Amino acid sequence: MRIGVIGGGAAGFFGAITAALTNPQAEVTIFEAAPEPLGKVRISGGGRCNVTHHCFDPAQLVQQYPRGGRALRGAFSRFQPEDTVAWFAARGVPLKTEADGRMFPITDDAATIADCLIHTARAAGVQVRLKTPVRGIERRDRWQIQLKQERWDCDRLLLATGSNRLAYRWIESLGHTLIPPVPSLFTFKLNDPRLRDLAGVSVDPAIVTLGPGKTKLQQTGPLLITHWGLSGPAVLKLSAWGARHLHDQRYHAPLTINWCPGETPDSLRQILAATKHATPKRKVSTAPPVPLPKRLWQRFVALNLANPDQLWAHLSKAELLSLARELTQGQYHITGKGVFKEEFVTCGGVELKEVDFKTLASRRCPGLYFAGEVLDVDGVTGGFNFQNAWTTGWLAGRAIAL
């Protein structure tokens, strides 16, 4: 049996390795246009590679996927993060868990993961053809892969092409429905004087809300002020869940920030009033009575009080309420989409109803399989997108080789 795999990323390598290990008699070949495989693996997680997440309950795991969670429920019962950990450990690459659940190789070096995949593929007999862009695919008696100077035939074909737009055209030409791809996992651009010159200030946790109306979405987590606006896990997760809505709005949308989770305007007003009573002769700007970075507190004090140097005793009821509302119901406006350099994730891809998620086989084209981001599946930040690649690659690899 001859198996072709287009795409030398995480899903492609995992699918090819699994196919070769499942059927040692099969001839498995990966086609990759780049001069080096596993490009995303090498740069993900700041060069450390966030391999997966320490969430070993499939029912909880699927909740981290804005799109595709339902389809992955059964898939994760067969190969989930616990299996990923065991797979790499068996090949001499133990993983570690960080406080937020993200899992990395203990070397903190993404090259460890890339090298493991490359060496395992080589040992399994997988052929890797680099600098070999695919020009097109066609189904006749067998699959025909059109390369620059040759045609390469195979019995079965795995597409692990990520968000490659040329591959999307092949997929549509084969009769599959393509959900229009749009960016997911990105930062927010904001042009707001309240955040100016505060790059590097972070709040953990904060609540960010996209809305109002039917599109109202909310995330809680670390929030980072940047030179261009906002980043951090809370924003990245919100961008993932709101990816299609934000795209439709051309990345202009209202955003509400509660810098003091657990507090409402009224409860925070009471805290501020109690501070006024307890320390009337202290300057308001001296120290925040709530867990906030001092620079951020001083900025809000300066913008909401008539005199930023005034004493607590001189705060009026209106100023107390204004400051409380600013900290719990701050109204901002997203003016554009930034980038998250550690991830390149899209929402959209092959319509999931047209794929058998027990095998990742196409329901439209016999002998065609999919894995990874080419599917309309995407997860939030934290190792979930790589887990999708490992799981779908593993299922596709087993099925394609039998």
Coordinates of C-alpha atoms in Angstrom, one line a residue:
M1 CA 0.0 0.0 0.0
R2 CA 1.2 3.5 -0.9
I3 CA 0.2 6.4 1.4
G4 CA 0.7 10.1 0.6
V5 CA 0.6 12.7 3.3
I6 CA 0.6 16.4 2.2
G7 CA 1.8 18.7 5.0
G8 CA 4.9 18.3 7.2
G9 CA 3.4 19.8 10.3
A10 CA 2.4 18.2 13.6
A11 CA -0.8 16.5 12.2
G12 CA 1.0 15.3 9.1
F13 CA 4.0 13.8 10.9
F14 CA 1.8 12.2 13.6
G15 CA -0.5 10.7 11.0
A16 CA 2.4 9.4 8.9
I17 CA 4.2 7.9 11.9
T18 CA 1.0 6.2 13.1
A19 CA 0.3 4.8 9.6
A20 CA 3.8 3.4 9.3
L21 CA 3.8 1.8 12.7
T22 CA 0.3 0.4 12.1
N23 CA 1.3 -1.2 8.8
P24 CA 5.0 -1.6 8.4
Q25 CA 4.5 -2.9 4.9
A26 CA 3.0 0.4 3.8
E27 CA 5.1 3.0 1.9
V28 CA 4.4 6.3 3.6
T29 CA 5.6 9.6 2.2
I30 CA 5.3 13.2 3.5
F31 CA 5.3 16.1 1.1
E32 CA 6.4 19.4 2.6
A33 CA 7.0 22.7 0.6
A34 CA 9.2 24.3 3.2
P35 CA 12.9 23.4 3.5
E36 CA 12.4 22.3 7.1
P37 CA 9.4 20.4 8.5
L38 CA 7.4 21.1 11.7
G39 CA 7.7 24.9 11.4
K40 CA 4.9 25.7 13.9
V41 CA 6.2 23.1 16.4
R42 CA 9.6 24.8 16.4
I43 CA 8.3 28.3 17.2
S44 CA 5.2 27.5 19.4
G45 CA 5.1 28.4 23.0
G46 CA 7.9 30.9 22.6
G47 CA 10.2 28.3 21.3
R48 CA 9.3 25.8 24.0
C49 CA 6.4 24.0 22.3
N50 CA 3.2 23.8 24.3
V51 CA 2.6 20.2 23.4
T52 CA -0.8 19.6 25.1
H53 CA -2.8 20.5 28.2
H54 CA -3.1 18.6 31.5
C55 CA -6.8 18.0 31.0
F56 CA -7.4 14.3 30.9
D57 CA -11.2 14.3 31.0
P58 CA -12.6 14.3 27.4
A59 CA -15.8 15.9 28.6
Q60 CA -13.9 18.9 30.0
L61 CA -11.4 18.9 27.2
V62 CA -13.9 19.5 24.4
Q63 CA -15.1 22.7 26.2
Q64 CA -11.8 24.3 25.1
Y65 CA -12.7 24.2 21.4
P66 CA -14.9 27.0 20.1
R67 CA -15.5 24.9 17.0
G68 CA -15.2 21.1 16.7
G69 CA -15.6 20.2 20.3
R70 CA -18.7 17.9 19.7
A71 CA -16.9 16.1 16.9
L72 CA -13.8 15.6 19.0
R73 CA -15.7 14.1 22.0
G74 CA -15.5 10.5 20.7
A75 CA -12.1 11.1 19.2
F76 CA -10.7 12.1 22.6
S77 CA -12.0 8.9 24.1
R78 CA -9.5 7.1 21.9
F79 CA -6.5 9.4 22.0
Q80 CA -6.4 12.3 24.5
P81 CA -3.7 14.3 26.3
E82 CA -2.8 11.4 28.6
D83 CA -2.0 9.3 25.5
T84 CA 0.1 12.2 24.1
V85 CA 2.1 12.3 27.3
A86 CA 2.6 8.6 27.2
W87 CA 3.5 8.6 23.5
F88 CA 6.3 11.1 23.9
A89 CA 7.5 9.6 27.2
A90 CA 7.9 6.2 25.5
R91 CA 10.3 7.9 23.1
G92 CA 12.4 9.5 25.7
V93 CA 10.7 12.9 25.8
P94 CA 8.9 13.4 29.2
L95 CA 6.6 16.4 29.5
K96 CA 6.1 18.7 32.5
T97 CA 2.9 20.5 33.6
E98 CA 2.9 24.2 34.5
A99 CA 0.6 25.9 37.0
D100 CA -2.0 26.8 34.3
G101 CA -2.1 23.2 33.0
R102 CA 0.0 23.8 29.9
M103 CA 2.5 21.0 29.2
F104 CA 6.0 21.4 27.7
P105 CA 9.0 19.1 27.2
I106 CA 11.2 19.2 30.3
T107 CA 13.9 20.6 28.1
D108 CA 11.8 23.8 27.5
D109 CA 13.0 23.4 23.9
A110 CA 10.6 22.9 21.0
A111 CA 13.5 21.3 19.0
T112 CA 13.1 18.3 21.4
I113 CA 9.6 17.7 20.1
A114 CA 10.5 18.3 16.4
D115 CA 13.6 16.0 16.7
C116 CA 11.5 13.3 18.3
L117 CA 8.9 13.3 15.5
I118 CA 11.6 13.4 12.8
H119 CA 13.6 10.6 14.3
T120 CA 10.5 8.4 15.0
A121 CA 9.3 9.0 11.4
R122 CA 12.7 8.0 10.0
A123 CA 12.9 4.9 12.2
A124 CA 9.4 3.9 11.1
G125 CA 10.4 4.1 7.4
V126 CA 8.5 7.3 6.6
Q127 CA 10.0 9.2 3.6
V128 CA 10.0 13.0 4.0
R129 CA 10.3 15.0 0.9
L130 CA 11.2 18.6 1.7
K131 CA 11.1 21.6 -0.7
T132 CA 8.4 19.7 -2.6
P133 CA 5.3 21.8 -3.0
V134 CA 2.3 20.0 -4.3
R135 CA 0.7 21.7 -7.3
G136 CA -2.5 19.7 -7.3
I137 CA -4.3 16.4 -6.5
E138 CA -6.6 14.3 -8.6
R139 CA -8.6 11.1 -8.0
R140 CA -8.6 8.5 -10.8
D141 CA -8.0 4.8 -10.2
R142 CA -5.6 6.0 -7.5
W143 CA -4.7 9.4 -6.1
Q144 CA -2.4 11.4 -8.2
I145 CA -0.2 14.1 -6.6
Q146 CA 1.1 16.7 -9.1
L147 CA 4.6 17.8 -8.2
K148 CA 6.8 20.3 -10.1
Q149 CA 8.3 17.7 -12.4
E150 CA 6.5 14.5 -11.7
R151 CA 3.2 12.8 -10.8
W152 CA 3.2 10.7 -7.7
D153 CA 0.5 8.0 -7.3
C154 CA -0.8 6.6 -4.0
D155 CA -3.7 4.4 -2.8
R156 CA -4.7 6.7 0.1
L157 CA -4.1 10.3 0.8
L158 CA -4.0 12.3 4.1
L159 CA -4.4 16.1 3.9
A160 CA -2.8 17.8 6.8
T161 CA -2.4 21.1 5.0
G162 CA -3.4 23.5 7.8
S163 CA -4.8 26.8 6.5
N164 CA -3.2 26.5 3.1
R165 CA -5.5 28.2 0.6
L166 CA -4.4 26.2 -2.4
A167 CA -5.3 23.0 -0.5
Y168 CA -8.7 24.6 0.2
R169 CA -9.3 24.8 -3.5
W170 CA -8.4 21.1 -4.0
I171 CA -10.8 20.2 -1.2
E172 CA -13.7 22.2 -2.8
S173 CA -13.0 20.7 -6.2
L174 CA -13.4 17.2 -4.7
G175 CA -16.9 18.1 -3.6
H176 CA -16.3 19.1 0.0
T177 CA -17.9 22.1 1.7
L178 CA -15.4 24.6 3.1
I179 CA -16.3 26.8 6.0
P180 CA -14.7 30.1 5.1
P181 CA -11.5 30.4 7.2
V182 CA -10.9 33.5 9.3
P183 CA -8.3 34.2 12.0
S184 CA -8.6 32.9 15.5
L185 CA -6.3 33.5 18.5
F186 CA -5.3 37.1 18.1
T187 CA -4.7 40.2 20.2
F188 CA -6.9 43.4 20.2
K189 CA -5.9 46.7 19.0
L190 CA -7.2 49.6 21.0
N191 CA -6.4 53.3 20.8
D192 CA -7.4 54.5 24.3
P193 CA -5.7 57.2 26.4
R194 CA -6.4 55.1 29.5
L195 CA -4.0 52.5 28.4
R196 CA -1.3 54.7 26.8
D197 CA 2.2 54.2 28.1
L198 CA 1.2 51.3 30.3
A199 CA 2.6 48.5 28.1
G200 CA 3.8 45.6 30.2
V201 CA 1.2 46.1 32.9
S202 CA -0.8 43.0 33.6
V203 CA -3.8 42.1 35.7
D204 CA -4.5 38.5 36.8
P205 CA -7.4 37.9 36.7
A206 CA -9.5 40.3 34.8
I207 CA -12.9 39.8 33.0
V208 CA -13.2 40.8 29.3
T209 CA -16.6 40.9 27.7
L210 CA -17.4 41.2 24.0
G211 CA -20.9 42.7 23.4
P212 CA -23.5 43.8 24.2
G213 CA -26.4 41.9 22.6
K214 CA -26.7 38.4 21.4
T215 CA -23.0 38.3 20.6
K216 CA -22.1 38.8 24.3
L217 CA -19.1 36.6 25.1
Q218 CA -16.9 36.7 28.2
Q219 CA -13.6 35.3 29.4
T220 CA -11.7 35.5 32.7
G221 CA -7.9 35.3 33.0
P222 CA -4.6 37.1 32.8
L223 CA -4.8 40.4 30.8
L224 CA -1.8 42.2 29.4
I225 CA -1.6 45.8 28.2
T226 CA 0.6 46.1 25.1
H227 CA 1.9 48.9 23.0
W228 CA -1.0 48.3 20.6
G229 CA -3.8 47.4 23.0
L230 CA -4.5 44.2 24.9
S231 CA -3.2 40.6 24.9
G232 CA -2.9 37.8 27.4
P233 CA -4.9 34.5 27.8
A234 CA -8.2 36.2 28.5
V235 CA -8.1 38.2 25.2
L236 CA -6.8 35.2 23.2
K237 CA -9.6 33.0 24.4
L238 CA -12.2 35.7 23.8
S239 CA -10.8 36.2 20.2
A240 CA -11.2 32.5 19.6
W241 CA -14.8 32.3 20.7
G242 CA -15.6 35.5 19.0
A243 CA -13.5 34.9 15.9
R244 CA -16.3 34.9 13.3
H245 CA -18.3 37.7 14.9
L246 CA -15.2 39.9 15.1
H247 CA -14.4 39.1 11.5
D248 CA -17.9 40.0 10.4
Q249 CA -17.6 43.3 12.3
R250 CA -14.2 44.0 10.6
Y251 CA -12.6 43.9 14.1
H252 CA -14.5 46.9 15.4
A253 CA -16.5 46.0 18.5
P254 CA -17.3 47.3 22.0
L255 CA -15.3 45.7 24.9
T256 CA -16.0 45.8 28.6
I257 CA -13.3 45.2 31.2
N258 CA -13.7 44.4 34.8
W259 CA -10.3 44.9 36.3
C260 CA -11.5 43.6 39.7
P261 CA -13.3 40.3 39.2
G262 CA -15.8 39.5 41.9
E263 CA -16.7 43.1 42.4
T264 CA -19.6 45.1 41.1
P265 CA -19.8 48.9 40.9
D266 CA -21.7 48.9 44.2
S267 CA -19.5 46.5 46.1
L268 CA -16.4 48.3 44.9
R269 CA -17.9 51.7 45.8
Q270 CA -18.3 50.3 49.3
I271 CA -14.7 49.2 49.5
L272 CA -13.6 52.6 48.3
A273 CA -15.9 54.3 50.8
A274 CA -14.4 52.2 53.6
T275 CA -10.9 53.1 52.6
K276 CA -11.9 56.8 52.6
H277 CA -13.2 56.3 56.2
A278 CA -10.1 54.4 57.4
T279 CA -7.4 56.5 55.8
P280 CA -8.9 60.0 55.2
K281 CA -5.5 61.8 55.2
R282 CA -3.8 59.6 52.6
K283 CA -3.5 60.5 48.9
V284 CA -5.8 58.4 46.8
S285 CA -3.0 57.7 44.4
T286 CA -0.6 56.3 47.0
A287 CA -1.8 52.7 46.9
P288 CA -4.8 50.8 45.5
P289 CA -7.2 49.3 48.1
V290 CA -7.8 46.4 45.6
P291 CA -5.2 44.1 44.0
L292 CA -4.3 46.2 41.0
P293 CA -0.9 47.3 39.6
K294 CA 0.0 50.7 41.1
R295 CA 0.5 52.3 37.6
L296 CA -2.9 51.2 36.4
W297 CA -4.6 52.4 39.6
Q298 CA -2.9 55.8 39.4
R299 CA -4.0 56.2 35.7
F300 CA -7.6 55.6 36.7
V301 CA -7.3 58.0 39.6
A302 CA -5.9 60.7 37.4
L303 CA -8.7 60.3 34.8
N304 CA -11.6 60.0 37.2
L305 CA -10.8 62.5 39.9
A306 CA -10.8 66.3 39.6
N307 CA -7.4 66.4 41.4
P308 CA -5.2 63.3 41.1
D309 CA -3.3 64.3 44.3
Q310 CA -6.4 64.7 46.5
L311 CA -6.8 63.0 49.8
W312 CA -9.3 60.2 50.4
A313 CA -11.3 62.5 52.7
H314 CA -12.1 64.9 49.8
L315 CA -13.5 62.3 47.5
S316 CA -17.2 63.0 46.6
K317 CA -19.8 60.3 46.3
A318 CA -19.8 60.9 42.5
E319 CA -16.1 60.4 42.3
L320 CA -16.3 57.2 44.3
L321 CA -18.9 55.8 42.0
S322 CA -17.1 57.0 38.9
L323 CA -13.9 55.2 40.0
A324 CA -15.9 52.1 40.9
R325 CA -17.5 52.0 37.5
E326 CA -14.2 52.5 35.7
L327 CA -12.7 49.6 37.5
T328 CA -15.6 47.1 37.1
Q329 CA -17.4 48.3 33.9
G330 CA -14.7 50.0 31.8
Q331 CA -16.0 50.6 28.3
Y332 CA -13.4 50.3 25.5
H333 CA -13.6 49.8 21.7
I334 CA -11.6 47.3 19.7
T335 CA -10.3 49.0 16.6
G336 CA -8.4 46.1 14.9
K337 CA -6.8 42.8 15.1
G338 CA -3.3 42.3 16.3
V339 CA -1.3 39.1 16.0
F340 CA -0.3 36.3 18.4
K341 CA 3.1 35.3 17.1
E342 CA 3.2 32.0 18.9
E343 CA 0.1 30.7 17.2
F344 CA -1.3 30.7 13.6
V345 CA -4.8 29.4 14.0
T346 CA -7.8 29.8 11.8
C347 CA -11.4 29.1 12.5
G348 CA -13.0 27.4 9.4
G349 CA -12.0 24.5 7.2
V350 CA -13.5 21.3 6.0
E351 CA -17.2 20.9 7.1
L352 CA -17.1 18.4 9.9
K353 CA -20.4 16.6 8.9
E354 CA -18.5 15.5 5.8
V355 CA -15.8 13.7 7.8
D356 CA -16.1 10.4 9.8
F357 CA -14.5 11.3 13.1
K358 CA -13.9 7.6 13.9
T359 CA -11.4 7.4 11.1
L360 CA -11.1 11.0 9.8
A361 CA -12.0 9.6 6.4
S362 CA -13.8 11.8 3.9
R363 CA -17.5 10.9 3.4
R364 CA -17.3 12.3 -0.1
C365 CA -14.1 10.8 -1.5
P366 CA -12.9 7.2 -0.9
G367 CA -9.3 7.0 0.2
L368 CA -9.1 10.7 1.4
Y369 CA -8.4 11.6 5.0
F370 CA -8.0 14.8 7.0
A371 CA -6.1 15.8 10.1
G372 CA -5.3 18.9 12.0
E373 CA -6.2 22.5 11.3
V374 CA -7.5 21.8 7.8
L375 CA -10.7 20.7 9.5
D376 CA -13.2 23.3 11.0
V377 CA -11.7 22.7 14.4
D378 CA -9.8 25.2 16.6
G379 CA -9.0 25.4 20.2
V380 CA -8.2 28.2 22.7
T381 CA -4.6 28.8 23.6
G382 CA -3.0 26.3 26.0
G383 CA -1.9 23.3 23.9
F384 CA -5.4 22.4 22.7
N385 CA -4.6 23.0 19.0
F386 CA -1.7 20.7 19.1
Q387 CA -3.8 18.1 20.8
N388 CA -6.3 18.3 18.0
A389 CA -3.3 17.6 15.6
W390 CA -2.1 14.6 17.6
T391 CA -5.6 13.1 18.0
T392 CA -6.8 13.5 14.5
G393 CA -3.4 12.5 13.1
W394 CA -3.4 9.4 15.2
L395 CA -6.9 8.3 14.2
A396 CA -6.3 9.1 10.5
G397 CA -3.0 7.3 10.6
R398 CA -4.4 4.1 12.0
A399 CA -7.4 4.1 9.6
I400 CA -5.4 4.9 6.5
A401 CA -3.0 2.1 7.0
L402 CA -5.5 -0.7 7.5

